[in-house]
C-alpha positions as a LaTeX table, in Angstrom:
\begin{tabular}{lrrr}
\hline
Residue & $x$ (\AA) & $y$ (\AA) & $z$ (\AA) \\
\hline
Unk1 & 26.22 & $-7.82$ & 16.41 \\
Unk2 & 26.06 & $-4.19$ & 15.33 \\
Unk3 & 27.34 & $-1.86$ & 18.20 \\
Unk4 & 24.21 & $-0.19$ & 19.15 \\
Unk5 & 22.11 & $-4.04$ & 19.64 \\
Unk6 & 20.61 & $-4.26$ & 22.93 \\
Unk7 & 20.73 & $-0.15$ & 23.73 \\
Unk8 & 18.45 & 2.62 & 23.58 \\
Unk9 & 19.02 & 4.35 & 19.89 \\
Unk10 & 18.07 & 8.28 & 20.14 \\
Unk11 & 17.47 & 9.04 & 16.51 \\
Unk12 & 15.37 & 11.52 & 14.55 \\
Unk13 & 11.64 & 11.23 & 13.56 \\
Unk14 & 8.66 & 12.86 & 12.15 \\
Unk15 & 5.72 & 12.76 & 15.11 \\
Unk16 & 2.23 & 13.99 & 14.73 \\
Unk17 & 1.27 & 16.00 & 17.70 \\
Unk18 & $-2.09$ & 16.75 & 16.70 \\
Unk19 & $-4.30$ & 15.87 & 13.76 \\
Unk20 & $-4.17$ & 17.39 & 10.67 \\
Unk21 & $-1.11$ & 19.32 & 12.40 \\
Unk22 & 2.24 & 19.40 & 10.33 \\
Unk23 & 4.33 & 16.29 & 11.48 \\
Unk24 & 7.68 & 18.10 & 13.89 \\
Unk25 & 10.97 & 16.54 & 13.55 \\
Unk26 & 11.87 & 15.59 & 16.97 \\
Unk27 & 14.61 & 13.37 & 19.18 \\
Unk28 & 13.27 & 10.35 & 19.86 \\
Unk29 & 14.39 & 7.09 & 22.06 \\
Unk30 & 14.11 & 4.08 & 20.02 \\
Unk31 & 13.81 & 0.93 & 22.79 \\
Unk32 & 15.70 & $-2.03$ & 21.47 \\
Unk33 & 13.63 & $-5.17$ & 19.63 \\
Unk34 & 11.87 & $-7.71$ & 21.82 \\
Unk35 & 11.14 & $-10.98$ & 21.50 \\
Unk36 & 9.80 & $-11.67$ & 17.62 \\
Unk37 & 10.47 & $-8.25$ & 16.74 \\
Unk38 & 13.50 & $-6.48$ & 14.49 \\
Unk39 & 15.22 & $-3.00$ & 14.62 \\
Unk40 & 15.37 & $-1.39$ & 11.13 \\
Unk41 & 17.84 & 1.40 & 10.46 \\
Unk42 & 15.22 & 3.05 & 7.53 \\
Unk43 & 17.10 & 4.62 & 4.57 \\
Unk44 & 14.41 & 5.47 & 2.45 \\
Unk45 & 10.10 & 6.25 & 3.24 \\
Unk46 & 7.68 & 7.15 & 1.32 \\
Unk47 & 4.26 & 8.49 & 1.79 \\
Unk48 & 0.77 & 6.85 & 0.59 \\
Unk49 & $-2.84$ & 8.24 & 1.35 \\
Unk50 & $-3.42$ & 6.15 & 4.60 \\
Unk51 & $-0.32$ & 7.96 & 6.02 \\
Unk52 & $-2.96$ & 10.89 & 5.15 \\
Unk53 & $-6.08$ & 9.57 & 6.00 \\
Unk54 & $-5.18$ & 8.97 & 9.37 \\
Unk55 & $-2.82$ & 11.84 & 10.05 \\
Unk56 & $-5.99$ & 13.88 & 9.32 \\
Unk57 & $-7.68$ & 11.56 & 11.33 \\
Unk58 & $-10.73$ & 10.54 & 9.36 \\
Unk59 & $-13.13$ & 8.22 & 10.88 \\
Unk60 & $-11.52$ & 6.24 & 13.22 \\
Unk61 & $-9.99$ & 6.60 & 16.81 \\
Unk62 & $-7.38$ & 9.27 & 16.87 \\
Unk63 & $-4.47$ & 8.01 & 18.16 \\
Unk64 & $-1.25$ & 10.99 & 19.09 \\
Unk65 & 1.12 & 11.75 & 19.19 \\
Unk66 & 2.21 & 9.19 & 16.66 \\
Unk67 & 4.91 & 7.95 & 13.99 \\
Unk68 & 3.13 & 7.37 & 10.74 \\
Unk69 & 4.65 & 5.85 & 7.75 \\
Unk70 & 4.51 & 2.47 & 6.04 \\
Unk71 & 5.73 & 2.01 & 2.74 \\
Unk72 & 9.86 & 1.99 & 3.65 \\
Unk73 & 12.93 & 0.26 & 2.86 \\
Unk74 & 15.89 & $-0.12$ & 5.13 \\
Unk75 & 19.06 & $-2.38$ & 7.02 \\
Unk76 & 17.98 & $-4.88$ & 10.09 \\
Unk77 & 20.19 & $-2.61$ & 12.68 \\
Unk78 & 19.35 & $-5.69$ & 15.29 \\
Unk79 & 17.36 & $-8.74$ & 16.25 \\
Unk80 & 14.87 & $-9.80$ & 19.19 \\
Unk81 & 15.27 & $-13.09$ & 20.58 \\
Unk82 & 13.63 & $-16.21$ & 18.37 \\
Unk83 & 14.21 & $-14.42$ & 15.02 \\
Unk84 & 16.09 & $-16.49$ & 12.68 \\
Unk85 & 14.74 & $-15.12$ & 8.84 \\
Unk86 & 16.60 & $-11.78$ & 9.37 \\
Unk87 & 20.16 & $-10.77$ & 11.22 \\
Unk88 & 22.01 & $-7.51$ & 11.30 \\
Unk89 & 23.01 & $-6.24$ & 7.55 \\
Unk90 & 19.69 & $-7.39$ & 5.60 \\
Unk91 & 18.44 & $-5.44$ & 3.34 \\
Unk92 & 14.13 & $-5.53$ & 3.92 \\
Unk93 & 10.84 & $-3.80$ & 3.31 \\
Unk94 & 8.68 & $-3.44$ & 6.55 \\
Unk95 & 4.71 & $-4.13$ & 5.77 \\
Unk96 & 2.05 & $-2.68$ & 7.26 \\
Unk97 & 0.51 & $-6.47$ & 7.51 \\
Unk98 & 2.57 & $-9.81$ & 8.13 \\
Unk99 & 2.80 & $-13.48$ & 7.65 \\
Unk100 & 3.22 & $-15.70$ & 11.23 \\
Unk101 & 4.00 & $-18.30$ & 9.44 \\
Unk102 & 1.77 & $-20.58$ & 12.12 \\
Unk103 & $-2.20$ & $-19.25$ & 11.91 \\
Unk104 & $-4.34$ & $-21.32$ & 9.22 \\
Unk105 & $-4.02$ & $-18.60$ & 6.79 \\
Unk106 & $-0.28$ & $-18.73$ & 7.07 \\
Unk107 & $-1.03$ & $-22.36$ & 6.28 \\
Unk108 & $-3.42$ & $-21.89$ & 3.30 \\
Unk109 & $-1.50$ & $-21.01$ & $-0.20$ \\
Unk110 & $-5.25$ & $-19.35$ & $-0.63$ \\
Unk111 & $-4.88$ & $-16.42$ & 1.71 \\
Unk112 & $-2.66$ & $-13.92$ & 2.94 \\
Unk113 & $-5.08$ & $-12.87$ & 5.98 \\
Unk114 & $-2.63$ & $-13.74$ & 9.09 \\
Unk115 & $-4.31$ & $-14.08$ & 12.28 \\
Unk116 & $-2.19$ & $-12.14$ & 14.38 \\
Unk117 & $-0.40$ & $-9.92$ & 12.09 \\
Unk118 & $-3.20$ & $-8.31$ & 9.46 \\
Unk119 & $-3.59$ & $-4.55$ & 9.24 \\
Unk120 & $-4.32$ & $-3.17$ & 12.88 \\
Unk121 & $-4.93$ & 0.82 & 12.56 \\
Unk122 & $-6.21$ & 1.40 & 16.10 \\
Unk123 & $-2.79$ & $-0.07$ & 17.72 \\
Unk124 & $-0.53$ & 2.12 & 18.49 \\
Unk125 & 1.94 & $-0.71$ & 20.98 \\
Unk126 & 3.67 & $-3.72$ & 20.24 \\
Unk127 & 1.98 & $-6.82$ & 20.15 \\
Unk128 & 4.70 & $-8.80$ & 22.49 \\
Unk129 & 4.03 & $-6.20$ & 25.42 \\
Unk130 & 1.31 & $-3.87$ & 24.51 \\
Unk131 & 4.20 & $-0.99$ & 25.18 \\
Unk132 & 5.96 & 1.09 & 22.49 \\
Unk133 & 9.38 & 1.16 & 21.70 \\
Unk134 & 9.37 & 5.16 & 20.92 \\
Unk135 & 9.59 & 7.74 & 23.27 \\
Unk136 & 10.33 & 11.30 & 24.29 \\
Unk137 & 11.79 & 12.34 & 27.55 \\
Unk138 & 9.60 & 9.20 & 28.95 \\
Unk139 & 6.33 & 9.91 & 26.97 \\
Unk140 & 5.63 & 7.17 & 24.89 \\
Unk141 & 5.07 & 8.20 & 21.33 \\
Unk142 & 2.28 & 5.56 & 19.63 \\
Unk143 & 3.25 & 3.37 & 16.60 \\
Unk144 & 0.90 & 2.81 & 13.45 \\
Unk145 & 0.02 & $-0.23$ & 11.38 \\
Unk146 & 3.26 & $-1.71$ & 13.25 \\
Unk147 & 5.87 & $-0.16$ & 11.07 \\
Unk148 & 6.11 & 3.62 & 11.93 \\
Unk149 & 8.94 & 4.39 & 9.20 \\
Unk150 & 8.75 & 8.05 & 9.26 \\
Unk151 & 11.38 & 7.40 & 11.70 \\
Unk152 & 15.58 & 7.26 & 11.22 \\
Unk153 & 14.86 & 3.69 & 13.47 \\
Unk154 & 11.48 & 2.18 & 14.10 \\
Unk155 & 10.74 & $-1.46$ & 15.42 \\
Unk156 & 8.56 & $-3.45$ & 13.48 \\
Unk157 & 7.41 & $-7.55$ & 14.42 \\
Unk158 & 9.48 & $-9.83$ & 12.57 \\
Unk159 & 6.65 & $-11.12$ & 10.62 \\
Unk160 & 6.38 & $-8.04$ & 8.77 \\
Unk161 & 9.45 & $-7.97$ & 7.68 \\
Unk162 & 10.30 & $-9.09$ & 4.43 \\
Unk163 & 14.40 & $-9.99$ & 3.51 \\
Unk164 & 14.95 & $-8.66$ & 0.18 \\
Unk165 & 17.83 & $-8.86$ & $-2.77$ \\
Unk166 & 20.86 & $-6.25$ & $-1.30$ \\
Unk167 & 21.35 & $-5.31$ & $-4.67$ \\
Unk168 & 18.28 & $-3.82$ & $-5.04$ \\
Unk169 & 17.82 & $-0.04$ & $-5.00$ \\
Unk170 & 15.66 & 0.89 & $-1.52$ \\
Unk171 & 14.74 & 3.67 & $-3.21$ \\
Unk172 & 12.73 & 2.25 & $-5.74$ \\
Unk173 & 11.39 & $-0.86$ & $-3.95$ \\
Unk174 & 10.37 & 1.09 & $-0.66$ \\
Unk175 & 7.13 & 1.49 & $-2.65$ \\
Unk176 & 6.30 & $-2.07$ & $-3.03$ \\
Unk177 & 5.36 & $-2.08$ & 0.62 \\
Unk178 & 1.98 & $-1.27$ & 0.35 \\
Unk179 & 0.27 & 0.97 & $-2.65$ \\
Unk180 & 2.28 & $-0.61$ & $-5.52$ \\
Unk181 & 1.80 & $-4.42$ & $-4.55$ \\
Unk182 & $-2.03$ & $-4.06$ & $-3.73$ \\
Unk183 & $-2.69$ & $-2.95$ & $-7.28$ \\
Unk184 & $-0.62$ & $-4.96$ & $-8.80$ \\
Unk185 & $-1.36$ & $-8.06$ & $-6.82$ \\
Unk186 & $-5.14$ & $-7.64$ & $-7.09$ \\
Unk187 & $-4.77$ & $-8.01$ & $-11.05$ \\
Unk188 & $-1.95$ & $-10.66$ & $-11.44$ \\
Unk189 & $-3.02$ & $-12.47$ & $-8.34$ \\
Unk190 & $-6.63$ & $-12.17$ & $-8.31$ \\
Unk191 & $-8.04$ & $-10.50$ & $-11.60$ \\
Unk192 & $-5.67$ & $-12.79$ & $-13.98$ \\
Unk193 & $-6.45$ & $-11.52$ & $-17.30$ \\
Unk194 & $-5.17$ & $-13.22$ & $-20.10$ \\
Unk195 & $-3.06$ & $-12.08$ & $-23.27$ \\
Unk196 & $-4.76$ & $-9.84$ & $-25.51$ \\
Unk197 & $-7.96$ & $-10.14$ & $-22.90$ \\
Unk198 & $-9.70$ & $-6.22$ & $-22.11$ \\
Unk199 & $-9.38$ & $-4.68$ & $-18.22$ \\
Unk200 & $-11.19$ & $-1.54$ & $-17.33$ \\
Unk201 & $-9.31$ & 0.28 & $-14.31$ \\
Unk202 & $-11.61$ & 2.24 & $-11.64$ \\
Unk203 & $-9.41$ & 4.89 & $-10.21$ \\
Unk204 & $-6.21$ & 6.54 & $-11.28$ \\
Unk205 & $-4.14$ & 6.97 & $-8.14$ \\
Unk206 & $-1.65$ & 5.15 & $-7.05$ \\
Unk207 & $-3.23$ & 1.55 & $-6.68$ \\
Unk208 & $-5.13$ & 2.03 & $-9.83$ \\
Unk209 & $-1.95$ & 2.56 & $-12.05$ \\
Unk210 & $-0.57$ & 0.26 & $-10.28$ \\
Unk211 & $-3.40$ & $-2.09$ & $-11.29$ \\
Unk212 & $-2.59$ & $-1.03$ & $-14.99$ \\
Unk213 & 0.88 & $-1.52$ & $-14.77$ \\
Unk214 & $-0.51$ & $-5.85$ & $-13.98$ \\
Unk215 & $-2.25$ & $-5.76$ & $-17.04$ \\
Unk216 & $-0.21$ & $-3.98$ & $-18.87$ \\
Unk217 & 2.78 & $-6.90$ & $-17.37$ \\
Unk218 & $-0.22$ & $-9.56$ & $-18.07$ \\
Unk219 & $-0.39$ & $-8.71$ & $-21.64$ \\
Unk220 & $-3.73$ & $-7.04$ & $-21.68$ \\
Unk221 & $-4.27$ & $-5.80$ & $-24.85$ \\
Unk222 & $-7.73$ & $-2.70$ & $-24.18$ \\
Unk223 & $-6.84$ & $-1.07$ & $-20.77$ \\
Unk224 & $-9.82$ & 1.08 & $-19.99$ \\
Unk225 & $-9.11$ & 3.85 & $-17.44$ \\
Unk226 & $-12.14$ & 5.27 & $-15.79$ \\
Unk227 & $-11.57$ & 8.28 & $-13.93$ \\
Unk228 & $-13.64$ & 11.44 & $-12.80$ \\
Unk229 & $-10.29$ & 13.49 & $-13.57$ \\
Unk230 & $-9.54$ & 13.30 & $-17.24$ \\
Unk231 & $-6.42$ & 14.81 & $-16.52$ \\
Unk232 & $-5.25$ & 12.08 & $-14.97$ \\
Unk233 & $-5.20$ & 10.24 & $-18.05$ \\
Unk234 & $-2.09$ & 11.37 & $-19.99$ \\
Unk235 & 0.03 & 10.10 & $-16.83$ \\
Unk236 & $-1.75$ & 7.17 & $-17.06$ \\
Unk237 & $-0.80$ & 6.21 & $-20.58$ \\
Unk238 & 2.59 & 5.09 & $-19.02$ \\
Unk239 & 1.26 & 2.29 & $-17.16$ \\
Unk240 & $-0.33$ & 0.78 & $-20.12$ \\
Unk241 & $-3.52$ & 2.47 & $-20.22$ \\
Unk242 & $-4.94$ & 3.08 & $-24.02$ \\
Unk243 & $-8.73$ & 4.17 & $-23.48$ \\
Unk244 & $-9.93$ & 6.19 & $-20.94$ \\
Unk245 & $-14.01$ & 7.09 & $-19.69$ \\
Unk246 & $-15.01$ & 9.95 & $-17.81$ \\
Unk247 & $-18.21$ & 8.74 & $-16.38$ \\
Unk248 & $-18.94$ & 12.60 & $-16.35$ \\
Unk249 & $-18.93$ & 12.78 & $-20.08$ \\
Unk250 & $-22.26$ & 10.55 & $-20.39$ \\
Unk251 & $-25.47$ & 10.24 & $-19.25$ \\
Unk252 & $-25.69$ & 6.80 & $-18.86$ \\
Unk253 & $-24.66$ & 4.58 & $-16.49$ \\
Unk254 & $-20.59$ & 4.26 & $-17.14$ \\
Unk255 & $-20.86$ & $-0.25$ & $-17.07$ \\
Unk256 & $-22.97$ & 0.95 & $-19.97$ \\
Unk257 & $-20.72$ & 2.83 & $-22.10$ \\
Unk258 & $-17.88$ & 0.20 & $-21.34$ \\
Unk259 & $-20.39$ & $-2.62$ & $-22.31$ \\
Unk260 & $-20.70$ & $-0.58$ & $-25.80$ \\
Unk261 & $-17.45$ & $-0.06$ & $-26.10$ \\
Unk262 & $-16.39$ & $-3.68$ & $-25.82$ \\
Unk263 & $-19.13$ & $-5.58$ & $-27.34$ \\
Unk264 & $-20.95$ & $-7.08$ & $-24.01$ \\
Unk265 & $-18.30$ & $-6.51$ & $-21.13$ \\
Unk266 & $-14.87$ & $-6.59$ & $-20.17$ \\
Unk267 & $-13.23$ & $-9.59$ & $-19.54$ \\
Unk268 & $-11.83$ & $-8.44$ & $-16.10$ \\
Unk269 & $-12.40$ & $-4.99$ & $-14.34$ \\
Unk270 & $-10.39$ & $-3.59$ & $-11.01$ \\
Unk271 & $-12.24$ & $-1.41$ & $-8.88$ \\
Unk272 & $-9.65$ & 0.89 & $-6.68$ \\
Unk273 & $-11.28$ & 3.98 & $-5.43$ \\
Unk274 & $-13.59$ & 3.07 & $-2.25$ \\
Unk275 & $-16.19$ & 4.54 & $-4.25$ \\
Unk276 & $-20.02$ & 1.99 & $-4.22$ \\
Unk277 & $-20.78$ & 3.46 & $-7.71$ \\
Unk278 & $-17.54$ & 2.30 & $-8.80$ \\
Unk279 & $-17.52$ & $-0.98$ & $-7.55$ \\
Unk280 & $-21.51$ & $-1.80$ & $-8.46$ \\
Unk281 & $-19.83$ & $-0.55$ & $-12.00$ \\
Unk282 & $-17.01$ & $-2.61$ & $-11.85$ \\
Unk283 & $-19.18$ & $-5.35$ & $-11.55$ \\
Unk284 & $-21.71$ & $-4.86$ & $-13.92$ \\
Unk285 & $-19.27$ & $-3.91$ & $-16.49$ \\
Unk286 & $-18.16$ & $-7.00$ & $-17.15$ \\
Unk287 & $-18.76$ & $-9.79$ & $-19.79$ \\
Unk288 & $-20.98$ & $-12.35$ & $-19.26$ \\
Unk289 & $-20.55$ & $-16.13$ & $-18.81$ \\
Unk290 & $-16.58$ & $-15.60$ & $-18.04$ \\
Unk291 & $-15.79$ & $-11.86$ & $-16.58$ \\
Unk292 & $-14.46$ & $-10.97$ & $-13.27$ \\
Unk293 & $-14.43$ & $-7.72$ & $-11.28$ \\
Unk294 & $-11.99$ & $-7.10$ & $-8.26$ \\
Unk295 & $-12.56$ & $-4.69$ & $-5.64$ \\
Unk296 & $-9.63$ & $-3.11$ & $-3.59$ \\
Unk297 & $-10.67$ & 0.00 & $-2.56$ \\
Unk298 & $-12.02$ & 0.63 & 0.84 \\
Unk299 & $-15.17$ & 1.79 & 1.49 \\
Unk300 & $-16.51$ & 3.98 & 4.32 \\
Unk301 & $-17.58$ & 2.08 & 7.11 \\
Unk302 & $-21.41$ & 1.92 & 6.94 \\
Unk303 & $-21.67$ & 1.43 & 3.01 \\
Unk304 & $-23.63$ & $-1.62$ & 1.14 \\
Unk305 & $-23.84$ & $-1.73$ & $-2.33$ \\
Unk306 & $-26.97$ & $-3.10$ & $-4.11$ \\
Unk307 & $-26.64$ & $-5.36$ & $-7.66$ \\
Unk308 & $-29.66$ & $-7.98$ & $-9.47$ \\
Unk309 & $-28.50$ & $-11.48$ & $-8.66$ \\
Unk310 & $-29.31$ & $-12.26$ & $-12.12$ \\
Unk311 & $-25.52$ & $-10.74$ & $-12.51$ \\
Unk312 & $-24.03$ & $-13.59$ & $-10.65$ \\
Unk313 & $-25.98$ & $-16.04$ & $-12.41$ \\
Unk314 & $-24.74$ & $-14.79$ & $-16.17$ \\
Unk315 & $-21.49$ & $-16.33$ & $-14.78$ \\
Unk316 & $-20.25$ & $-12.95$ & $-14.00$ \\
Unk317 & $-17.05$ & $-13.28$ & $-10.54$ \\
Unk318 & $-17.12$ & $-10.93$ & $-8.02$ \\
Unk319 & $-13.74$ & $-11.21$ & $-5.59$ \\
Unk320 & $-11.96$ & $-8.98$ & $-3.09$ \\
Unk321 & $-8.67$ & $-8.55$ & $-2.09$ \\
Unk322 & $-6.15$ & $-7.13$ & 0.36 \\
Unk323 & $-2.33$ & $-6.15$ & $-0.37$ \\
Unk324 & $-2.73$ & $-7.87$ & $-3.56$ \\
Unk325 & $-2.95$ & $-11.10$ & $-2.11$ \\
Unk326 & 1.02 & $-11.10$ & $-1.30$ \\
Unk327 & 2.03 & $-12.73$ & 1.82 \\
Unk328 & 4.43 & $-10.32$ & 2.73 \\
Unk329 & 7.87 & $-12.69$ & 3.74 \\
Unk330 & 6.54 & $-15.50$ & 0.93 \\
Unk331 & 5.80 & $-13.26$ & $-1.61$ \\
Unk332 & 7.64 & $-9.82$ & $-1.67$ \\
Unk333 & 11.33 & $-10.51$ & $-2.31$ \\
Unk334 & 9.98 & $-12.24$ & $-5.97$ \\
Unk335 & 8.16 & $-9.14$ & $-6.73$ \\
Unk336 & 11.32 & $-7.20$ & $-6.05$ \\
Unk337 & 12.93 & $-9.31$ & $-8.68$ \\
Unk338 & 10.50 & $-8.95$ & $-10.92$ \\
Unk339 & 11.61 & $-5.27$ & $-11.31$ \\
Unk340 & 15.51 & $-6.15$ & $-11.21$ \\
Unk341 & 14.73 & $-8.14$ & $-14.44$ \\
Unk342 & 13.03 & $-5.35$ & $-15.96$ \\
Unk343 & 9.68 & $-6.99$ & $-16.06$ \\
Unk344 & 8.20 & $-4.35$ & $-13.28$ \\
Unk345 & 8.59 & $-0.52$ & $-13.54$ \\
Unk346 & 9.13 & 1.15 & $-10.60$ \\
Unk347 & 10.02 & 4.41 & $-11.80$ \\
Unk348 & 7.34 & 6.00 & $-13.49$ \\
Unk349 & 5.71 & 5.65 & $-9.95$ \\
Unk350 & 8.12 & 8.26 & $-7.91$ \\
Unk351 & 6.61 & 11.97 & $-8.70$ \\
Unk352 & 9.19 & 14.05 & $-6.53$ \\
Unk353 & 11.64 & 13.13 & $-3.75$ \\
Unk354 & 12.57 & 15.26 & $-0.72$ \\
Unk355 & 14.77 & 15.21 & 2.71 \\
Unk356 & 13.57 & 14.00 & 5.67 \\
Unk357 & 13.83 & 17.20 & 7.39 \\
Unk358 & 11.18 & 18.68 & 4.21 \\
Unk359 & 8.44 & 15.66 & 4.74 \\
Unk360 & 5.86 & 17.83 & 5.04 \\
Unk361 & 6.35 & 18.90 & 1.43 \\
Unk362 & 5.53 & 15.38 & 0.33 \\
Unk363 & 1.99 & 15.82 & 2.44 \\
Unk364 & 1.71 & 19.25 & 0.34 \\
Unk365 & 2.05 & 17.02 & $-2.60$ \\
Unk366 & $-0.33$ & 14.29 & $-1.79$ \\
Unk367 & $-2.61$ & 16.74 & $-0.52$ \\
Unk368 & $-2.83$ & 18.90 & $-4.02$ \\
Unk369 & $-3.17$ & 15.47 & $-6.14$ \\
Unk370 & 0.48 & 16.25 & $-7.78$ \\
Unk371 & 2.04 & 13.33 & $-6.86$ \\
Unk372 & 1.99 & 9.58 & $-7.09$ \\
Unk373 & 4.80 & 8.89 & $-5.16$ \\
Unk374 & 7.19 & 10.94 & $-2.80$ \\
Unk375 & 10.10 & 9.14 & $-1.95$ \\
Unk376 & 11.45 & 10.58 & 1.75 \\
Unk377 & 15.39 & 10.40 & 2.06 \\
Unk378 & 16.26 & 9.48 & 5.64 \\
Unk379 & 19.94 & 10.63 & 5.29 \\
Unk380 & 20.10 & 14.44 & 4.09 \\
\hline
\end{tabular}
């Protein structure tokens, strides 16, 4: 057992007094794990848009002051009683959703939609005793999505924790804990395209490239980036993509130009931007008789979306997905070897890197579109 297991840790972290307020670095009491749950020393953080998104406190309950952060890799510092997949010394990615292991979608090899461990935003306590595990001076300080990593400690449940390969660099695979894997998972898992098949890409952030990076892995052979920034689409040229649309350069309908383009459709389009036009064009922009479209991005909360029903019945698939379809304990530690074979490039992802006691630049960054990925060190 490591020497600080069953105390109190006092540690550093990043809270968010206020919305839209830059995050202070402050001393903080980290509680030791409960039952189910894991204490993870975090080396390495980075920040993705729903870090953003809530920090400015868009559209849902605002929850402070709070420890954002979810896409992290770090060492298991120390155990809760009745967990037996992790000990002290593991190297592991913390995921903002989790995998039970018990609930029917646990069970089903179809979904990765755990009962009692999918995406929570509005919790800010532990599931075991509805209490946090951070404080200051005896006010609690409220958790998010369960994995609060913009923290030197943080505890997380054990079922969203995911044991990974010690050789691997947690600098590099900290991103596959959310952005990276829901892009790529939504086309390798869920799109499937085949060798030399055609995928247009909705969106050039994060997910979106990440999204090309699957095809460009599946063998895709016309990656069609569709983006409202055309200068997004030099970057995007790494990740595979070969053609690019500006829907803003015609004035047509852009599943129009892309049906042109590609003599009737697509063969599989993913749809990462939130955006209804985007996904009603996703949809429509595909082929006939055999394409699919994939949404993943999330769209504000009263939206519908509107398409002919003739569309389904020329054979065209609509599906949805969430993190990729990974199951986060199942799924992520073959992902991670996927880039220790070379087959997955991480790199091209990270944009800048800064310390921990700077990781407001990295909001700076986000927040002027010049980043993909920040990568946050934890140790200075």
């Amino acid at each position: 057992m490591s020497s600080t297991a069953g105390q109190v840790i006092k540690c550093k972290a990043a809270v968010a007094w206020e919305a839209g307020k830059p995050l202070v670095i402050e001393e903080v009491e980290v509680a030791p794990p409960q039952a189910g749950e894991v204490r993870l020393k975090i080396l390495y953080t980075s920040l993705c848009h729903t870090d953003v998104y809530f920090w400015e406190a868009k559209g849902q309950t605002p929850l402070f002051p709070r420890i954002f952060g979810h896409e992290a890799g770090g060492i298991v510092e120390s155990v809760g009683e009745g967990v037996t997949h992790l000990k002290p010394g593991d190297h592991a990615l913390p995921v903002f959703t989790g995998e039970c292991g018990e609930c029917p979608h646990c069970k089903s090899e179809e979904s990765n939609m755990c009962d009692l461990l999918r995406i929570n935003t509005d919790r800010g306590v532990m599931i075991h005793d509805s209490e946090t595990r951070f404080s200051i001076k005896g006010k609690p300080i409220y958790h998010f999505v369960g994995t609060s990593t913009f923290s030197e400690y943080t505890v997380v449940h054990a079922g969203c924790v995911a044991k990974v390969n010690p050789a691997a660099p947690l600098d590099k695979i900290c991103i596959l804990s959310c952005g990276i894997c829901t892009g790529l998972g939504a086309t390798v898992n869920v799109a499937k395209p085949k060798p030399g098949s055609s995928v247009a890409i909705f969106g050039l952030g994060a997910v979106g490239l990440a999204a090309a990076e699957g095809a460009r892995i599946s063998g895709a052979s016309r990656i069609i980036g569709v983006d409202l920034v055309s200068s997004r689409f030099e970057l995007a040229k790494k990740f595979g993509v070969n053609e690019f649309v500006n829907p803003k350069d015609y004035n047509k309908p852009v599943q129009e130009v892309i049906a042109e383009m590609t003599n009737g459709g697509v063969d599989r389009a993913v749809e990462c931007t939130g955006s209804i036009q985007a996904m009603i064009s996703a949809f429509e922009c595909v082929h006939d008789g055999w394409g699919v479209a994939v949404l993943v991005g999330v769209p504000s909360k009263d939206d519908a979306f509107k398409t002919h029903p003739v569309n389904f019945l020329n054979e065209r698939t609509l599906k949805g997905t969430f993190y990729g379809n990974y199951k986060p304990r199942t799924d992520l530690p073959a992902v991670v070897e996927k880039y220790m074979n070379g087959e997955l490039e991480l790199e091209k992802f990270i944009t800048h890197t800064v310390p921990f006691s700077e990781i407001n630049k990295a909001f700076d960054y986000m927040l002027k579109g010049e980043s993909i990925r920040c990568i946050i060190r934890m140790e200075e």
